Amino acid sequence: MAGQDGASRVPAWVEPMLAKADGGRLRSGPEWAYEYKLDETS
């Protein structure tokens, strides 16, 4: 996400959640949250 000047607006402490093969297991714990995708698109 970038502003009009091209600078990032995401805080430096936010790490991207990259897709990777891990056997289909989601991470768990109080620091993880997931949202259901309900907009009927893939």
Backbone as numpy.savetxt, mean C-alpha at the origin, in Angstrom:
# Nx Ny Nz CAx CAy CAz Cx Cy Cz
2.78 9.55 -5.49 1.92 10.71 -5.49 2.83 11.94 -5.49
2.58 12.85 -6.40 3.41 14.04 -6.50 2.53 15.27 -6.63
3.05 16.37 -6.15 2.34 17.63 -6.27 2.59 18.26 -7.63
2.09 19.45 -7.82 2.25 20.14 -9.11 3.71 20.43 -9.42
4.51 20.59 -8.38 5.93 20.87 -8.60 6.75 19.59 -8.79
6.10 18.42 -8.76 6.79 17.15 -8.96 7.35 16.54 -7.68
7.27 17.28 -6.58 7.79 16.77 -5.31 6.82 15.74 -4.73
7.36 14.75 -4.06 6.54 13.71 -3.45 5.77 14.29 -2.26
4.51 13.88 -2.12 3.68 14.31 -0.99 3.50 13.19 0.03
4.17 12.07 -0.19 4.09 10.94 0.73 5.18 11.09 1.78
4.85 10.94 3.07 5.88 11.05 4.09 6.98 10.02 3.87
8.20 10.36 4.24 9.35 9.48 4.02 9.22 8.16 4.77
8.48 8.13 5.89 8.37 6.90 6.67 7.39 5.90 6.07
6.62 6.29 5.06 5.67 5.37 4.42 6.41 4.54 3.38
6.45 3.22 3.60 7.09 2.32 2.66 6.02 1.69 1.76
6.30 1.56 0.46 5.31 0.95 -0.42 5.12 -0.53 -0.09
3.90 -1.01 -0.27 3.61 -2.43 -0.06 3.70 -3.09 -1.42
4.88 -3.57 -1.77 5.13 -4.12 -3.09 4.57 -5.53 -3.21
4.06 -5.85 -4.39 3.55 -7.20 -4.65 4.73 -8.15 -4.79
4.65 -9.27 -4.12 5.70 -10.28 -4.23 5.11 -11.65 -3.88
5.72 -12.67 -4.43 5.26 -14.04 -4.17 5.68 -14.45 -2.76
4.70 -14.73 -1.90 5.02 -15.16 -0.53 4.12 -16.31 -0.10
3.54 -17.02 -1.06 2.68 -18.14 -0.72 1.26 -17.73 -0.39
0.89 -16.49 -0.65 -0.48 -16.04 -0.41 -0.80 -15.69 1.03
0.19 -15.53 1.86 -0.05 -15.20 3.27 0.03 -13.68 3.47
-0.97 -13.14 4.13 -0.95 -11.72 4.48 -0.22 -11.55 5.80
0.45 -10.45 5.95 1.11 -10.16 7.22 0.04 -9.84 8.25
0.33 -10.11 9.49 -0.63 -9.83 10.55 0.06 -9.12 11.70
-0.72 -8.46 12.50 -0.20 -7.74 13.65 -0.87 -6.38 13.75
-0.68 -5.70 14.85 -1.35 -4.42 15.06 -0.90 -3.31 14.10
0.26 -3.49 13.47 0.76 -2.45 12.57 0.28 -2.62 11.13
-0.50 -3.66 10.85 -0.98 -3.94 9.49 -2.49 -3.77 9.41
-2.96 -3.15 8.33 -4.40 -3.01 8.07 -4.64 -3.27 6.59
-5.76 -3.88 6.29 -6.11 -4.18 4.90 -7.52 -3.71 4.63
-7.79 -3.34 3.40 -9.12 -2.90 2.99 -9.67 -3.87 1.96
-10.97 -4.15 2.04 -11.63 -4.95 1.03 -11.85 -4.10 -0.21
-11.70 -4.69 -1.37 -11.97 -3.98 -2.62 -13.39 -4.30 -3.03
-14.29 -3.33 -2.99 -15.70 -3.57 -3.22 -16.23 -2.88 -4.48
-15.37 -2.39 -5.35 -15.84 -1.64 -6.51 -16.09 -2.51 -7.74
-16.03 -3.82 -7.60 -16.34 -4.78 -8.66 -15.45 -4.68 -9.88
-14.24 -4.19 -9.72 -13.28 -4.17 -10.82 -12.10 -5.04 -10.42
-11.35 -5.45 -11.41 -10.20 -6.31 -11.09 -8.93 -5.51 -11.08
